[in-house]
Amino acid sequence: MADIDNKEQSELDQDLDDVEEVEEETGEETKIKARQLTVWMMQNPQILAALQERLDGLIETLTGYIESLPRVVKKQVNALKNLQVKCAQIEAKFYEEVHDLERKYAIINAIYEPTEEECEWKPDEEDEISEELKEKAKIEDEKKDEEKEDPKGIPKFWLTVFKNIDLLSDMVQEHDEPILKHLKDIKVKFSDAGQPMSFVLEFHFESNEYFTNEVLTKTYRMRSEPDDSDPFSLDGPEIMGCTGCQIDWKKGKNVTLKMIKKKQKHKGRGTVHTVTKTVSNDSFFNFFAPPEVPESGYLDDDSEAILAADFEIGHFLRECIIPRSVLYFTGEAIEDDDDDYDEEGEELLFTYSLMFLYFLGRLRSFF
């Protein structure tokens, strides 16, 4: 039995060596063939079913191997798993301390106008323009400066950031844009030491005609301790819930509601009359009124989907947008994200294709 296993392992190693050699020797051609093979396999359900059966068999083999180990060895494996749980608990503590550091050293944006020296930025060679064009642009700027006062800060900064990011641009409706022009800043505040782990997104607005709030808040509650039912799944703090805030809308300015007119027919007399009804309206500002999680913890599918997207947006604002807002304003961060996505997508596709190639070769021995 051991000889057979060794033989299969030898064949497996040889097959993997062959795959690696193909990758090194053919390069781009292998990627193309792998994609073609992937498409072909997707169009042949019998092959996919056979592959799935083989994969299931491998999993069962692994499980059977663990079960077949001597009792002493099993105890050692269990001891290692207990150590793994302790590692997960230590890792959870690490994330809590990182959270405290973020709270202590969070940058608080003050009202500040940069100096001329700070405004200088040397572009890449491909972005440089001729001195003649620079001089012309400078003259045009001076003319505009004479015609009107300098704008304070960067007009429509956050609105531009939101519209540049697909995740947020879908939330921003046309009627939201005049309001978001008044958004001055977004800050992150972390929970105090000793308090349950959480963070608050603060949206600071200048005085406007839409609502009286100066700050709108969204609080996210987090958990960093391992789940008792699956202690090995810890991968950093996890958002567990969120709470919005009340927006004090001025009369007739609430963009989260709209009035509709509906015709109703009287059953007895047959007369028709018009009824005005207030209904919910799509708006970015619904972000501040997330679904409430009932005590039972059960949510309908729509509410669950909304909360899942909400958690993703909150995490993305905290981790990516706020620390690199100027790069999302200019679009540079979006280009970087797209490049990363393309590279990861190519690598993932290539990896899966190689797996298909390998398992297809293994499956041929069964037919």
PDB file of N, CA and C in Angstrom, residues 280-342:
ATOM      1  N   SER A 280     -40.229  56.325   0.146  1.00  0.00           N
ATOM      2  CA  SER A 280     -38.771  56.434   0.217  1.00  0.00           C
ATOM      3  C   SER A 280     -38.202  56.780  -1.153  1.00  0.00           C
ATOM      4  N   ASN A 281     -37.072  57.473  -1.130  1.00  0.00           N
ATOM      5  CA  ASN A 281     -36.417  57.897  -2.358  1.00  0.00           C
ATOM      6  C   ASN A 281     -34.948  57.487  -2.311  1.00  0.00           C
ATOM      7  N   ASP A 282     -34.411  57.031  -3.430  1.00  0.00           N
ATOM      8  CA  ASP A 282     -32.993  56.681  -3.485  1.00  0.00           C
ATOM      9  C   ASP A 282     -32.150  57.915  -3.196  1.00  0.00           C
ATOM     10  N   SER A 283     -31.183  57.759  -2.297  1.00  0.00           N
ATOM     11  CA  SER A 283     -30.338  58.891  -1.920  1.00  0.00           C
ATOM     12  C   SER A 283     -29.098  58.392  -1.193  1.00  0.00           C
ATOM     13  N   PHE A 284     -27.993  59.103  -1.345  1.00  0.00           N
ATOM     14  CA  PHE A 284     -26.783  58.797  -0.584  1.00  0.00           C
ATOM     15  C   PHE A 284     -27.053  58.890   0.912  1.00  0.00           C
ATOM     16  N   PHE A 285     -27.959  59.763   1.300  1.00  0.00           N
ATOM     17  CA  PHE A 285     -28.183  60.029   2.721  1.00  0.00           C
ATOM     18  C   PHE A 285     -28.975  58.919   3.415  1.00  0.00           C
ATOM     19  N   ASN A 286     -29.444  57.934   2.670  1.00  0.00           N
ATOM     20  CA  ASN A 286     -29.986  56.725   3.300  1.00  0.00           C
ATOM     21  C   ASN A 286     -28.884  55.944   4.008  1.00  0.00           C
ATOM     22  N   PHE A 287     -27.630  56.267   3.689  1.00  0.00           N
ATOM     23  CA  PHE A 287     -26.466  55.655   4.343  1.00  0.00           C
ATOM     24  C   PHE A 287     -26.513  55.864   5.853  1.00  0.00           C
ATOM     25  N   PHE A 288     -27.161  56.946   6.287  1.00  0.00           N
ATOM     26  CA  PHE A 288     -27.226  57.268   7.716  1.00  0.00           C
ATOM     27  C   PHE A 288     -28.456  56.662   8.398  1.00  0.00           C
ATOM     28  N   ALA A 289     -29.175  55.811   7.685  1.00  0.00           N
ATOM     29  CA  ALA A 289     -30.335  55.115   8.270  1.00  0.00           C
ATOM     30  C   ALA A 289     -30.286  53.645   7.870  1.00  0.00           C
ATOM     31  N   PRO A 290     -29.287  52.895   8.368  1.00  0.00           N
ATOM     32  CA  PRO A 290     -29.159  51.478   7.998  1.00  0.00           C
ATOM     33  C   PRO A 290     -30.265  50.644   8.625  1.00  0.00           C
ATOM     34  N   PRO A 291     -30.527  49.458   8.089  1.00  0.00           N
ATOM     35  CA  PRO A 291     -31.546  48.579   8.685  1.00  0.00           C
ATOM     36  C   PRO A 291     -31.169  48.206  10.116  1.00  0.00           C
ATOM     37  N   GLU A 292     -32.165  48.137  10.982  1.00  0.00           N
ATOM     38  CA  GLU A 292     -31.920  47.721  12.364  1.00  0.00           C
ATOM     39  C   GLU A 292     -31.952  46.198  12.457  1.00  0.00           C
ATOM     40  N   VAL A 293     -30.999  45.659  13.198  1.00  0.00           N
ATOM     41  CA  VAL A 293     -30.951  44.208  13.387  1.00  0.00           C
ATOM     42  C   VAL A 293     -31.856  43.848  14.561  1.00  0.00           C
ATOM     43  N   PRO A 294     -32.888  43.034  14.350  1.00  0.00           N
ATOM     44  CA  PRO A 294     -33.800  42.668  15.453  1.00  0.00           C
ATOM     45  C   PRO A 294     -33.093  41.802  16.491  1.00  0.00           C
ATOM     46  N   GLU A 295     -33.715  41.669  17.654  1.00  0.00           N
ATOM     47  CA  GLU A 295     -33.119  40.873  18.735  1.00  0.00           C
ATOM     48  C   GLU A 295     -32.894  39.425  18.315  1.00  0.00           C
ATOM     49  N   SER A 296     -33.758  38.931  17.451  1.00  0.00           N
ATOM     50  CA  SER A 296     -33.603  37.547  16.981  1.00  0.00           C
ATOM     51  C   SER A 296     -32.366  37.382  16.115  1.00  0.00           C
ATOM     52  N   GLY A 297     -31.871  38.515  15.585  1.00  0.00           N
ATOM     53  CA  GLY A 297     -30.703  38.457  14.714  1.00  0.00           C
ATOM     54  C   GLY A 297     -31.045  38.102  13.280  1.00  0.00           C
ATOM     55  N   TYR A 298     -32.337  37.827  13.005  1.00  0.00           N
ATOM     56  CA  TYR A 298     -32.740  37.429  11.648  1.00  0.00           C
ATOM     57  C   TYR A 298     -33.036  38.665  10.804  1.00  0.00           C
ATOM     58  N   LEU A 299     -32.500  38.688   9.594  1.00  0.00           N
ATOM     59  CA  LEU A 299     -32.759  39.765   8.649  1.00  0.00           C
ATOM     60  C   LEU A 299     -33.299  39.178   7.355  1.00  0.00           C
ATOM     61  N   ASP A 300     -34.204  39.916   6.696  1.00  0.00           N
ATOM     62  CA  ASP A 300     -34.643  39.463   5.381  1.00  0.00           C
ATOM     63  C   ASP A 300     -33.495  39.661   4.388  1.00  0.00           C
ATOM     64  N   ASP A 301     -33.631  39.077   3.213  1.00  0.00           N
ATOM     65  CA  ASP A 301     -32.541  39.081   2.233  1.00  0.00           C
ATOM     66  C   ASP A 301     -32.136  40.495   1.827  1.00  0.00           C
ATOM     67  N   ASP A 302     -33.126  41.380   1.629  1.00  0.00           N
ATOM     68  CA  ASP A 302     -32.824  42.748   1.210  1.00  0.00           C
ATOM     69  C   ASP A 302     -32.020  43.483   2.277  1.00  0.00           C
ATOM     70  N   SER A 303     -32.465  43.383   3.532  1.00  0.00           N
ATOM     71  CA  SER A 303     -31.766  44.064   4.623  1.00  0.00           C
ATOM     72  C   SER A 303     -30.360  43.504   4.809  1.00  0.00           C
ATOM     73  N   GLU A 304     -30.232  42.198   4.653  1.00  0.00           N
ATOM     74  CA  GLU A 304     -28.920  41.563   4.807  1.00  0.00           C
ATOM     75  C   GLU A 304     -27.961  42.049   3.728  1.00  0.00           C
ATOM     76  N   ALA A 305     -28.465  42.187   2.501  1.00  0.00           N
ATOM     77  CA  ALA A 305     -27.635  42.671   1.396  1.00  0.00           C
ATOM     78  C   ALA A 305     -27.228  44.125   1.616  1.00  0.00           C
ATOM     79  N   ILE A 306     -28.168  44.940   2.121  1.00  0.00           N
ATOM     80  CA  ILE A 306     -27.876  46.351   2.388  1.00  0.00           C
ATOM     81  C   ILE A 306     -26.799  46.479   3.455  1.00  0.00           C
ATOM     82  N   LEU A 307     -26.918  45.699   4.529  1.00  0.00           N
ATOM     83  CA  LEU A 307     -25.928  45.759   5.610  1.00  0.00           C
ATOM     84  C   LEU A 307     -24.561  45.271   5.148  1.00  0.00           C
ATOM     85  N   ALA A 308     -24.536  44.218   4.343  1.00  0.00           N
ATOM     86  CA  ALA A 308     -23.256  43.710   3.836  1.00  0.00           C
ATOM     87  C   ALA A 308     -22.547  44.779   3.015  1.00  0.00           C
ATOM     88  N   ALA A 309     -23.307  45.470   2.152  1.00  0.00           N
ATOM     89  CA  ALA A 309     -22.725  46.553   1.355  1.00  0.00           C
ATOM     90  C   ALA A 309     -22.307  47.715   2.246  1.00  0.00           C
ATOM     91  N   ASP A 310     -23.119  47.995   3.264  1.00  0.00           N
ATOM     92  CA  ASP A 310     -22.822  49.078   4.203  1.00  0.00           C
ATOM     93  C   ASP A 310     -21.499  48.827   4.919  1.00  0.00           C
ATOM     94  N   PHE A 311     -21.296  47.596   5.397  1.00  0.00           N
ATOM     95  CA  PHE A 311     -20.049  47.251   6.094  1.00  0.00           C
ATOM     96  C   PHE A 311     -18.849  47.424   5.165  1.00  0.00           C
ATOM     97  N   GLU A 312     -19.027  47.024   3.918  1.00  0.00           N
ATOM     98  CA  GLU A 312     -17.938  47.149   2.944  1.00  0.00           C
ATOM     99  C   GLU A 312     -17.597  48.620   2.709  1.00  0.00           C
ATOM    100  N   ILE A 313     -18.622  49.457   2.601  1.00  0.00           N
ATOM    101  CA  ILE A 313     -18.405  50.887   2.369  1.00  0.00           C
ATOM    102  C   ILE A 313     -17.723  51.526   3.572  1.00  0.00           C
ATOM    103  N   GLY A 314     -18.198  51.201   4.787  1.00  0.00           N
ATOM    104  CA  GLY A 314     -17.585  51.758   5.994  1.00  0.00           C
ATOM    105  C   GLY A 314     -16.120  51.394   6.107  1.00  0.00           C
ATOM    106  N   HIS A 315     -15.810  50.127   5.835  1.00  0.00           N
ATOM    107  CA  HIS A 315     -14.416  49.667   5.893  1.00  0.00           C
ATOM    108  C   HIS A 315     -13.580  50.367   4.825  1.00  0.00           C
ATOM    109  N   PHE A 316     -14.135  50.508   3.625  1.00  0.00           N
ATOM    110  CA  PHE A 316     -13.405  51.128   2.517  1.00  0.00           C
ATOM    111  C   PHE A 316     -13.143  52.607   2.792  1.00  0.00           C
ATOM    112  N   LEU A 317     -14.119  53.297   3.364  1.00  0.00           N
ATOM    113  CA  LEU A 317     -13.925  54.705   3.716  1.00  0.00           C
ATOM    114  C   LEU A 317     -12.801  54.858   4.734  1.00  0.00           C
ATOM    115  N   ARG A 318     -12.819  54.010   5.742  1.00  0.00           N
ATOM    116  CA  ARG A 318     -11.827  54.113   6.814  1.00  0.00           C
ATOM    117  C   ARG A 318     -10.423  53.741   6.341  1.00  0.00           C
ATOM    118  N   GLU A 319     -10.303  52.616   5.634  1.00  0.00           N
ATOM    119  CA  GLU A 319      -8.990  52.066   5.304  1.00  0.00           C
ATOM    120  C   GLU A 319      -8.368  52.677   4.058  1.00  0.00           C
ATOM    121  N   CYS A 320      -9.183  53.087   3.104  1.00  0.00           N
ATOM    122  CA  CYS A 320      -8.652  53.511   1.803  1.00  0.00           C
ATOM    123  C   CYS A 320      -8.926  54.972   1.471  1.00  0.00           C
ATOM    124  N   ILE A 321     -10.197  55.365   1.520  1.00  0.00           N
ATOM    125  CA  ILE A 321     -10.565  56.680   0.995  1.00  0.00           C
ATOM    126  C   ILE A 321     -10.048  57.814   1.865  1.00  0.00           C
ATOM    127  N   ILE A 322     -10.301  57.764   3.166  1.00  0.00           N
ATOM    128  CA  ILE A 322      -9.897  58.870   4.040  1.00  0.00           C
ATOM    129  C   ILE A 322      -8.379  59.049   4.072  1.00  0.00           C
ATOM    130  N   PRO A 323      -7.578  57.977   4.225  1.00  0.00           N
ATOM    131  CA  PRO A 323      -6.126  58.181   4.243  1.00  0.00           C
ATOM    132  C   PRO A 323      -5.551  58.636   2.903  1.00  0.00           C
ATOM    133  N   ARG A 324      -6.254  58.356   1.772  1.00  0.00           N
ATOM    134  CA  ARG A 324      -5.700  58.659   0.447  1.00  0.00           C
ATOM    135  C   ARG A 324      -6.692  59.462  -0.387  1.00  0.00           C
ATOM    136  N   SER A 325      -7.441  60.336   0.272  1.00  0.00           N
ATOM    137  CA  SER A 325      -8.538  61.030  -0.406  1.00  0.00           C
ATOM    138  C   SER A 325      -8.072  61.842  -1.612  1.00  0.00           C
ATOM    139  N   VAL A 326      -6.913  62.502  -1.507  1.00  0.00           N
ATOM    140  CA  VAL A 326      -6.447  63.340  -2.616  1.00  0.00           C
ATOM    141  C   VAL A 326      -6.156  62.493  -3.852  1.00  0.00           C
ATOM    142  N   LEU A 327      -5.698  61.256  -3.658  1.00  0.00           N
ATOM    143  CA  LEU A 327      -5.402  60.385  -4.796  1.00  0.00           C
ATOM    144  C   LEU A 327      -6.679  59.854  -5.440  1.00  0.00           C
ATOM    145  N   TYR A 328      -7.754  59.738  -4.653  1.00  0.00           N
ATOM    146  CA  TYR A 328      -9.046  59.379  -5.241  1.00  0.00           C
ATOM    147  C   TYR A 328      -9.665  60.596  -5.930  1.00  0.00           C
ATOM    148  N   PHE A 329      -9.344  61.787  -5.437  1.00  0.00           N
ATOM    149  CA  PHE A 329      -9.811  63.016  -6.086  1.00  0.00           C
ATOM    150  C   PHE A 329      -9.178  63.154  -7.470  1.00  0.00           C
ATOM    151  N   THR A 330      -7.871  62.905  -7.562  1.00  0.00           N
ATOM    152  CA  THR A 330      -7.166  63.018  -8.844  1.00  0.00           C
ATOM    153  C   THR A 330      -7.364  61.804  -9.735  1.00  0.00           C
ATOM    154  N   GLY A 331      -7.818  60.698  -9.160  1.00  0.00           N
ATOM    155  CA  GLY A 331      -8.019  59.477  -9.934  1.00  0.00           C
ATOM    156  C   GLY A 331      -6.839  58.535  -9.918  1.00  0.00           C
ATOM    157  N   GLU A 332      -5.730  58.944  -9.310  1.00  0.00           N
ATOM    158  CA  GLU A 332      -4.525  58.106  -9.305  1.00  0.00           C
ATOM    159  C   GLU A 332      -4.726  56.820  -8.507  1.00  0.00           C
ATOM    160  N   ALA A 333      -5.433  56.910  -7.388  1.00  0.00           N
ATOM    161  CA  ALA A 333      -5.659  55.715  -6.567  1.00  0.00           C
ATOM    162  C   ALA A 333      -6.540  54.715  -7.297  1.00  0.00           C
ATOM    163  N   ILE A 334      -7.475  55.215  -8.117  1.00  0.00           N
ATOM    164  CA  ILE A 334      -8.354  54.321  -8.855  1.00  0.00           C
ATOM    165  C   ILE A 334      -7.566  53.545  -9.891  1.00  0.00           C
ATOM    166  N   GLU A 335      -6.604  54.226 -10.545  1.00  0.00           N
ATOM    167  CA  GLU A 335      -5.758  53.551 -11.528  1.00  0.00           C
ATOM    168  C   GLU A 335      -4.941  52.459 -10.859  1.00  0.00           C
ATOM    169  N   ASP A 336      -4.409  52.753  -9.664  1.00  0.00           N
ATOM    170  CA  ASP A 336      -3.631  51.751  -8.921  1.00  0.00           C
ATOM    171  C   ASP A 336      -4.496  50.554  -8.562  1.00  0.00           C
ATOM    172  N   ASP A 337      -5.739  50.830  -8.100  1.00  0.00           N
ATOM    173  CA  ASP A 337      -6.654  49.744  -7.734  1.00  0.00           C
ATOM    174  C   ASP A 337      -6.973  48.872  -8.939  1.00  0.00           C
ATOM    175  N   ASP A 338      -7.185  49.521 -10.110  1.00  0.00           N
ATOM    176  CA  ASP A 338      -7.493  48.767 -11.324  1.00  0.00           C
ATOM    177  C   ASP A 338      -6.326  47.885 -11.735  1.00  0.00           C
ATOM    178  N   ASP A 339      -5.099  48.435 -11.622  1.00  0.00           N
ATOM    179  CA  ASP A 339      -3.905  47.659 -11.969  1.00  0.00           C
ATOM    180  C   ASP A 339      -3.772  46.449 -11.062  1.00  0.00           C
ATOM    181  N   ASP A 340      -3.991  46.667  -9.757  1.00  0.00           N
ATOM    182  CA  ASP A 340      -3.905  45.556  -8.798  1.00  0.00           C
ATOM    183  C   ASP A 340      -4.945  44.497  -9.117  1.00  0.00           C
ATOM    184  N   TYR A 341      -6.159  44.966  -9.457  1.00  0.00           N
ATOM    185  CA  TYR A 341      -7.244  44.022  -9.752  1.00  0.00           C
ATOM    186  C   TYR A 341      -6.923  43.203 -10.994  1.00  0.00           C
ATOM    187  N   ASP A 342      -6.391  43.886 -12.040  1.00  0.00           N
ATOM    188  CA  ASP A 342      -6.053  43.180 -13.272  1.00  0.00           C
ATOM    189  C   ASP A 342      -4.990  42.118 -13.020  1.00  0.00           C
TER     190      ASP A 342
END
